Amino acid sequence: MGSAAGPGNSGREASWAGDANRALNRDKSGGGKATLLLLADGRLPAGGHAHSGGVEEAVTDGRISGLDDLRRYLEGRLWTTGAVDAALAIAAWDLGDAVPLPDAAWSRLDAEAAARMPSPALRAASRAQGRGILRAARRMWPTPWLGDLAGIHPDGPLSAPALGAAARAAGLEAGDAALLACQNATTGPAWAAVRLLGLDPFSVACLLAELAPSVEAVAAEALSQGAGIDVAQLPALGGPMTDVAAEVHASREVRLFAS
Amino acid sequence: MRAQAELCVDGRGQILRVVSAPPITFRRARDAVYFVGTAAGPLGDDDLATRVEVCDGGALKLRSAAATVVYSGVGSRQRFEISVGSGATLDWHPEPVIATAGCRHLQDVRISLGPGASLDWTEEVVLGRHGEPPGEIELRMHVDLAGRPLLRHGLAVGAPGWDGPAVLDGHRATGLRLVVGTASPAPTTGLGWAWLDLDGPARLLVAYGADYAELRVRMAEADRSDGDQRSSGATER
């Protein structure tokens, strides 16, 4: 390597610069691990920090008082909300990028997603998060179709389809969209619990590390069910306590988190 | 066991066609049509299908004579395929499903409602007989109104975290009531229940209790808050 470019280090430098430029060009089309990490970062200005994923109400009504309760809560949440959101994110990823935007298909997906969220408080919280994700993604990976998505519903898209669309615009794979949805279903509530209960952050970090294989498993299962299946047949799974508590939480005058 | 039962009601509420298939048998009474269990189950690998059709403008009230007890299974299924025509009415409130230890069961309900159809659908599940842990049971509900998705609802008892604070947290009875097509009062909540306004002209009551008795008390309280006299009468059988 570098023999034609001259003696010594100059050849290596030229080659290094070439590699760096090729890497930069690849990154413009997105799709790398750094892009995935960026979308998974809770500090992304997409509004996720305002939501506790139901943990605030569960702390208030006494369902979560310590680490063991949190573990059981996160497991339940991952296998219900996480699994459904992963499937919806994959379906949105699958629709993304088609030009012109298939309006009817997006409306159908929005209606299918809304039908999986019987709680009006959770639908409102999800659309608030969907707007936040879309706002950030449109700036980060501007594509015309992503802008059109904002008009899919007067209150904006629901969060899981918005996440799937953002992943597509960022050049990520369908499996990444599923992983993001499952990760959001667990990490957001976990860190909210640290704030609400003053739990030891290292213990919660351990808990999340233990849960990571399950997060991967739920995302992989959503992916194995396949992109491109009839959206009406996507999974629908919920928790009666989560739905009831979301309505109670929304009616409270004093709260730290929006949901 | 494989069984396929069918009930079809015309626009004047008269029974057009009825096919009973044990363990599912239909019996007409003065106040309603009743499901009567004529064999044990579901159990084992039973695959039971029930089709109920209410033609345009018709009305049907359906009740059951006894609870459905789901016994040990290796993947039993009970499917309900329900069609309620344009302007038709279905009032559905069978006795609860009891999921005993060792069951492995799927209840899959698919409801298709025509434009202007009315539905009042109650289902309840008890997880285990007294002092007994339940097996695995998955309840699925898939409702379309005039071709649009209205509700996709599911509960998987036995899945990871099902008995944790996100799902049921030690409660052994849960129920829902879906009301479509009648005016919706302001949504309300109470201890262990909430009326949820769906994304469509419908509302869903979600409730849970430590046992069936507590669930019934809570669902009755929710019914009263809903101010719907017709249906609260129906639940106080």
mmCIF file of N, CA and C in Angstrom, chain A residues 84-166:
data_model
loop_
_atom_site.group_PDB
_atom_site.id
_atom_site.type_symbol
_atom_site.label_atom_id
_atom_site.label_comp_id
_atom_site.label_asym_id
_atom_site.label_seq_id
_atom_site.Cartn_x
_atom_site.Cartn_y
_atom_site.Cartn_z
ATOM 1 N N VAL A 84 -45.429 -4.509 20.517
ATOM 2 C CA VAL A 84 -46.366 -3.868 19.577
ATOM 3 C C VAL A 84 -45.673 -2.704 18.864
ATOM 4 N N ASP A 85 -44.951 -1.870 19.635
ATOM 5 C CA ASP A 85 -44.257 -0.739 19.022
ATOM 6 C C ASP A 85 -43.205 -1.197 18.016
ATOM 7 N N ALA A 86 -42.519 -2.302 18.339
ATOM 8 C CA ALA A 86 -41.511 -2.818 17.406
ATOM 9 C C ALA A 86 -42.175 -3.199 16.082
ATOM 10 N N ALA A 87 -43.316 -3.873 16.164
ATOM 11 C CA ALA A 87 -44.017 -4.293 14.950
ATOM 12 C C ALA A 87 -44.495 -3.072 14.155
ATOM 13 N N LEU A 88 -44.993 -2.059 14.867
ATOM 14 C CA LEU A 88 -45.484 -0.852 14.184
ATOM 15 C C LEU A 88 -44.319 -0.077 13.556
ATOM 16 N N ALA A 89 -43.182 -0.034 14.259
ATOM 17 C CA ALA A 89 -42.018 0.677 13.722
ATOM 18 C C ALA A 89 -41.513 -0.004 12.449
ATOM 19 N N ILE A 90 -41.528 -1.340 12.465
ATOM 20 C CA ILE A 90 -41.105 -2.068 11.263
ATOM 21 C C ILE A 90 -42.068 -1.782 10.105
ATOM 22 N N ALA A 91 -43.360 -1.775 10.404
ATOM 23 C CA ALA A 91 -44.356 -1.504 9.350
ATOM 24 C C ALA A 91 -44.144 -0.107 8.774
ATOM 25 N N ALA A 92 -43.821 0.869 9.631
ATOM 26 C CA ALA A 92 -43.583 2.238 9.152
ATOM 27 C C ALA A 92 -42.293 2.295 8.340
ATOM 28 N N TRP A 93 -41.264 1.597 8.831
ATOM 29 C CA TRP A 93 -39.989 1.542 8.098
ATOM 30 C C TRP A 93 -40.252 0.999 6.695
ATOM 31 N N ASP A 94 -41.101 -0.013 6.652
ATOM 32 C CA ASP A 94 -41.419 -0.680 5.393
ATOM 33 C C ASP A 94 -42.103 0.264 4.399
ATOM 34 N N LEU A 95 -42.933 1.177 4.933
ATOM 35 C CA LEU A 95 -43.651 2.125 4.062
ATOM 36 C C LEU A 95 -42.758 3.281 3.627
ATOM 37 N N GLY A 96 -41.750 3.573 4.451
ATOM 38 C CA GLY A 96 -40.936 4.768 4.260
ATOM 39 C C GLY A 96 -40.257 4.796 2.910
ATOM 40 N N ASP A 97 -39.935 6.000 2.469
ATOM 41 C CA ASP A 97 -39.099 6.168 1.298
ATOM 42 C C ASP A 97 -39.832 5.995 -0.026
ATOM 43 N N ALA A 98 -41.070 5.511 -0.008
ATOM 44 C CA ALA A 98 -41.787 5.367 -1.269
ATOM 45 C C ALA A 98 -42.201 6.757 -1.743
ATOM 46 N N VAL A 99 -41.989 7.030 -3.028
ATOM 47 C CA VAL A 99 -42.373 8.328 -3.587
ATOM 48 C C VAL A 99 -43.359 8.075 -4.725
ATOM 49 N N PRO A 100 -44.528 8.731 -4.750
ATOM 50 C CA PRO A 100 -45.005 9.641 -3.715
ATOM 51 C C PRO A 100 -45.415 8.883 -2.448
ATOM 52 N N LEU A 101 -45.549 9.623 -1.363
ATOM 53 C CA LEU A 101 -45.922 9.028 -0.078
ATOM 54 C C LEU A 101 -47.266 8.316 -0.222
ATOM 55 N N PRO A 102 -47.302 7.030 0.108
ATOM 56 C CA PRO A 102 -48.583 6.317 -0.027
ATOM 57 C C PRO A 102 -49.539 6.702 1.109
ATOM 58 N N ASP A 103 -50.263 7.819 0.896
ATOM 59 C CA ASP A 103 -51.127 8.394 1.937
ATOM 60 C C ASP A 103 -52.070 7.369 2.561
ATOM 61 N N ALA A 104 -52.721 6.594 1.676
ATOM 62 C CA ALA A 104 -53.725 5.653 2.190
ATOM 63 C C ALA A 104 -53.065 4.635 3.099
ATOM 64 N N ALA A 105 -51.881 4.172 2.726
ATOM 65 C CA ALA A 105 -51.190 3.164 3.534
ATOM 66 C C ALA A 105 -50.754 3.754 4.877
ATOM 67 N N TRP A 106 -50.276 5.006 4.882
ATOM 68 C CA TRP A 106 -49.883 5.642 6.141
ATOM 69 C C TRP A 106 -51.096 5.877 7.041
ATOM 70 N N SER A 107 -52.216 6.305 6.453
ATOM 71 C CA SER A 107 -53.435 6.512 7.242
ATOM 72 C C SER A 107 -53.900 5.196 7.858
ATOM 73 N N ARG A 108 -53.788 4.152 7.068
ATOM 74 C CA ARG A 108 -54.190 2.826 7.550
ATOM 75 C C ARG A 108 -53.307 2.408 8.734
ATOM 76 N N LEU A 109 -52.002 2.627 8.582
ATOM 77 C CA LEU A 109 -51.084 2.263 9.657
ATOM 78 C C LEU A 109 -51.368 3.093 10.909
ATOM 79 N N ASP A 110 -51.655 4.383 10.710
ATOM 80 C CA ASP A 110 -51.975 5.241 11.852
ATOM 81 C C ASP A 110 -53.225 4.724 12.567
ATOM 82 N N ALA A 111 -54.247 4.348 11.791
ATOM 83 C CA ALA A 111 -55.488 3.841 12.392
ATOM 84 C C ALA A 111 -55.252 2.508 13.104
ATOM 85 N N GLU A 112 -54.413 1.649 12.509
ATOM 86 C CA GLU A 112 -54.096 0.364 13.141
ATOM 87 C C GLU A 112 -53.337 0.580 14.455
ATOM 88 N N ALA A 113 -52.430 1.568 14.437
ATOM 89 C CA ALA A 113 -51.665 1.854 15.657
ATOM 90 C C ALA A 113 -52.591 2.422 16.730
ATOM 91 N N ALA A 114 -53.476 3.351 16.340
ATOM 92 C CA ALA A 114 -54.401 3.974 17.305
ATOM 93 C C ALA A 114 -55.350 2.933 17.886
ATOM 94 N N ALA A 115 -55.765 1.947 17.073
ATOM 95 C CA ALA A 115 -56.683 0.905 17.549
ATOM 96 C C ALA A 115 -56.008 0.012 18.589
ATOM 97 N N ARG A 116 -54.671 0.043 18.640
ATOM 98 C CA ARG A 116 -53.920 -0.735 19.630
ATOM 99 C C ARG A 116 -53.682 0.044 20.911
ATOM 100 N N MET A 117 -54.184 1.274 20.959
ATOM 101 C CA MET A 117 -54.018 2.117 22.143
ATOM 102 C C MET A 117 -55.383 2.606 22.604
ATOM 103 N N PRO A 118 -56.101 1.790 23.383
ATOM 104 C CA PRO A 118 -57.458 2.204 23.767
ATOM 105 C C PRO A 118 -57.480 3.437 24.668
ATOM 106 N N SER A 119 -56.407 3.686 25.420
ATOM 107 C CA SER A 119 -56.403 4.824 26.339
ATOM 108 C C SER A 119 -56.174 6.128 25.588
ATOM 109 N N PRO A 120 -57.146 7.064 25.664
ATOM 110 C CA PRO A 120 -56.942 8.357 24.977
ATOM 111 C C PRO A 120 -55.739 9.114 25.535
ATOM 112 N N ALA A 121 -55.449 8.945 26.833
ATOM 113 C CA ALA A 121 -54.284 9.619 27.414
ATOM 114 C C ALA A 121 -52.996 9.087 26.788
ATOM 115 N N LEU A 122 -52.941 7.766 26.566
ATOM 116 C CA LEU A 122 -51.733 7.191 25.965
ATOM 117 C C LEU A 122 -51.610 7.561 24.496
ATOM 118 N N ARG A 123 -52.755 7.667 23.805
ATOM 119 C CA ARG A 123 -52.682 8.101 22.391
ATOM 120 C C ARG A 123 -52.157 9.529 22.313
ATOM 121 N N ALA A 124 -52.646 10.402 23.204
ATOM 122 C CA ALA A 124 -52.195 11.795 23.174
ATOM 123 C C ALA A 124 -50.701 11.870 23.493
ATOM 124 N N ALA A 125 -50.255 11.095 24.490
ATOM 125 C CA ALA A 125 -48.835 11.109 24.855
ATOM 126 C C ALA A 125 -47.982 10.579 23.708
ATOM 127 N N SER A 126 -48.495 9.544 23.039
ATOM 128 C CA SER A 126 -47.756 8.945 21.934
ATOM 129 C C SER A 126 -47.641 9.916 20.763
ATOM 130 N N ARG A 127 -48.716 10.671 20.486
ATOM 131 C CA ARG A 127 -48.649 11.636 19.372
ATOM 132 C C ARG A 127 -47.710 12.788 19.727
ATOM 133 N N ALA A 128 -47.673 13.186 20.995
ATOM 134 C CA ALA A 128 -46.732 14.235 21.399
ATOM 135 C C ALA A 128 -45.300 13.757 21.157
ATOM 136 N N GLN A 129 -45.030 12.495 21.517
ATOM 137 C CA GLN A 129 -43.682 11.955 21.288
ATOM 138 C C GLN A 129 -43.404 11.773 19.804
ATOM 139 N N GLY A 130 -44.434 11.370 19.057
ATOM 140 C CA GLY A 130 -44.278 11.208 17.606
ATOM 141 C C GLY A 130 -43.910 12.521 16.938
ATOM 142 N N ARG A 131 -44.557 13.599 17.360
ATOM 143 C CA ARG A 131 -44.226 14.929 16.808
ATOM 144 C C ARG A 131 -42.777 15.291 17.120
ATOM 145 N N GLY A 132 -42.349 14.989 18.333
ATOM 146 C CA GLY A 132 -40.972 15.298 18.740
ATOM 147 C C GLY A 132 -39.948 14.532 17.921
ATOM 148 N N ILE A 133 -40.210 13.247 17.719
ATOM 149 C CA ILE A 133 -39.293 12.409 16.936
ATOM 150 C C ILE A 133 -39.218 12.939 15.504
ATOM 151 N N LEU A 134 -40.388 13.249 14.959
ATOM 152 C CA LEU A 134 -40.444 13.706 13.570
ATOM 153 C C LEU A 134 -39.731 15.054 13.408
ATOM 154 N N ARG A 135 -39.931 15.935 14.388
ATOM 155 C CA ARG A 135 -39.303 17.265 14.321
ATOM 156 C C ARG A 135 -37.779 17.124 14.282
ATOM 157 N N ALA A 136 -37.249 16.284 15.143
ATOM 158 C CA ALA A 136 -35.796 16.082 15.174
ATOM 159 C C ALA A 136 -35.322 15.402 13.890
ATOM 160 N N ALA A 137 -36.031 14.369 13.474
ATOM 161 C CA ALA A 137 -35.590 13.588 12.312
ATOM 162 C C ALA A 137 -35.608 14.411 11.029
ATOM 163 N N ARG A 138 -36.589 15.307 10.919
ATOM 164 C CA ARG A 138 -36.685 16.125 9.693
ATOM 165 C C ARG A 138 -35.478 17.041 9.560
ATOM 166 N N ARG A 139 -34.962 17.507 10.711
ATOM 167 C CA ARG A 139 -33.770 18.351 10.671
ATOM 168 C C ARG A 139 -32.517 17.516 10.425
ATOM 169 N N MET A 140 -32.487 16.336 11.027
ATOM 170 C CA MET A 140 -31.267 15.523 10.958
ATOM 171 C C MET A 140 -31.106 14.833 9.612
ATOM 172 N N TRP A 141 -32.201 14.338 9.054
ATOM 173 C CA TRP A 141 -32.137 13.620 7.776
ATOM 174 C C TRP A 141 -33.250 14.131 6.871
ATOM 175 N N PRO A 142 -33.098 15.340 6.360
ATOM 176 C CA PRO A 142 -34.211 15.936 5.610
ATOM 177 C C PRO A 142 -34.542 15.138 4.346
ATOM 178 N N THR A 143 -35.760 14.688 4.278
ATOM 179 C CA THR A 143 -36.268 14.076 3.050
ATOM 180 C C THR A 143 -37.707 14.551 2.927
ATOM 181 N N PRO A 144 -38.165 14.781 1.705
ATOM 182 C CA PRO A 144 -39.521 15.336 1.536
ATOM 183 C C PRO A 144 -40.600 14.460 2.180
ATOM 184 N N TRP A 145 -40.465 13.138 2.045
ATOM 185 C CA TRP A 145 -41.555 12.278 2.533
ATOM 186 C C TRP A 145 -41.686 12.329 4.046
ATOM 187 N N LEU A 146 -40.579 12.565 4.735
ATOM 188 C CA LEU A 146 -40.642 12.657 6.187
ATOM 189 C C LEU A 146 -41.469 13.884 6.604
ATOM 190 N N GLY A 147 -41.312 14.969 5.836
ATOM 191 C CA GLY A 147 -42.103 16.161 6.107
ATOM 192 C C GLY A 147 -43.588 15.901 5.906
ATOM 193 N N ASP A 148 -43.909 15.144 4.859
ATOM 194 C CA ASP A 148 -45.322 14.853 4.571
ATOM 195 C C ASP A 148 -45.993 14.078 5.702
ATOM 196 N N LEU A 149 -45.180 13.297 6.432
ATOM 197 C CA LEU A 149 -45.731 12.460 7.497
ATOM 198 C C LEU A 149 -46.417 13.267 8.592
ATOM 199 N N ALA A 150 -45.940 14.502 8.795
ATOM 200 C CA ALA A 150 -46.516 15.341 9.851
ATOM 201 C C ALA A 150 -48.005 15.541 9.638
ATOM 202 N N GLY A 151 -48.436 15.475 8.367
ATOM 203 C CA GLY A 151 -49.836 15.723 8.055
ATOM 204 C C GLY A 151 -50.713 14.485 8.126
ATOM 205 N N ILE A 152 -50.156 13.371 8.587
ATOM 206 C CA ILE A 152 -50.904 12.113 8.558
ATOM 207 C C ILE A 152 -52.074 12.144 9.540
ATOM 208 N N HIS A 153 -51.948 12.949 10.581
ATOM 209 C CA HIS A 153 -53.005 13.108 11.583
ATOM 210 C C HIS A 153 -52.894 14.528 12.125
ATOM 211 N N PRO A 154 -54.026 15.196 12.426
ATOM 212 C CA PRO A 154 -53.948 16.581 12.912
ATOM 213 C C PRO A 154 -53.027 16.735 14.124
ATOM 214 N N ASP A 155 -52.929 15.691 14.952
ATOM 215 C CA ASP A 155 -52.070 15.774 16.135
ATOM 216 C C ASP A 155 -50.698 15.140 15.927
ATOM 217 N N GLY A 156 -50.366 14.855 14.671
ATOM 218 C CA GLY A 156 -49.068 14.255 14.395
ATOM 219 C C GLY A 156 -49.115 12.746 14.447
ATOM 220 N N PRO A 157 -48.016 12.105 14.042
ATOM 221 C CA PRO A 157 -47.988 10.637 14.027
ATOM 222 C C PRO A 157 -47.832 10.068 15.431
ATOM 223 N N LEU A 158 -48.249 8.834 15.622
ATOM 224 C CA LEU A 158 -47.992 8.129 16.884
ATOM 225 C C LEU A 158 -46.495 7.801 16.956
ATOM 226 N N SER A 159 -46.004 7.568 18.171
ATOM 227 C CA SER A 159 -44.540 7.511 18.330
ATOM 228 C C SER A 159 -43.894 6.340 17.599
ATOM 229 N N ALA A 160 -44.486 5.148 17.656
ATOM 230 C CA ALA A 160 -43.809 3.997 17.043
ATOM 231 C C ALA A 160 -43.688 4.132 15.521
ATOM 232 N N PRO A 161 -44.764 4.514 14.806
ATOM 233 C CA PRO A 161 -44.592 4.742 13.366
ATOM 234 C C PRO A 161 -43.605 5.875 13.078
ATOM 235 N N ALA A 162 -43.613 6.923 13.913
ATOM 236 C CA ALA A 162 -42.670 8.028 13.697
ATOM 237 C C ALA A 162 -41.232 7.536 13.852
ATOM 238 N N LEU A 163 -41.013 6.670 14.837
ATOM 239 C CA LEU A 163 -39.677 6.129 15.066
ATOM 240 C C LEU A 163 -39.226 5.273 13.881
ATOM 241 N N GLY A 164 -40.140 4.468 13.376
ATOM 242 C CA GLY A 164 -39.820 3.638 12.211
ATOM 243 C C GLY A 164 -39.477 4.483 10.999
ATOM 244 N N ALA A 165 -40.235 5.568 10.813
ATOM 245 C CA ALA A 165 -39.977 6.457 9.676
ATOM 246 C C ALA A 165 -38.636 7.171 9.848
ATOM 247 N N ALA A 166 -38.347 7.602 11.083
ATOM 248 C CA ALA A 166 -37.065 8.276 11.346
ATOM 249 C C ALA A 166 -35.900 7.322 11.067
#
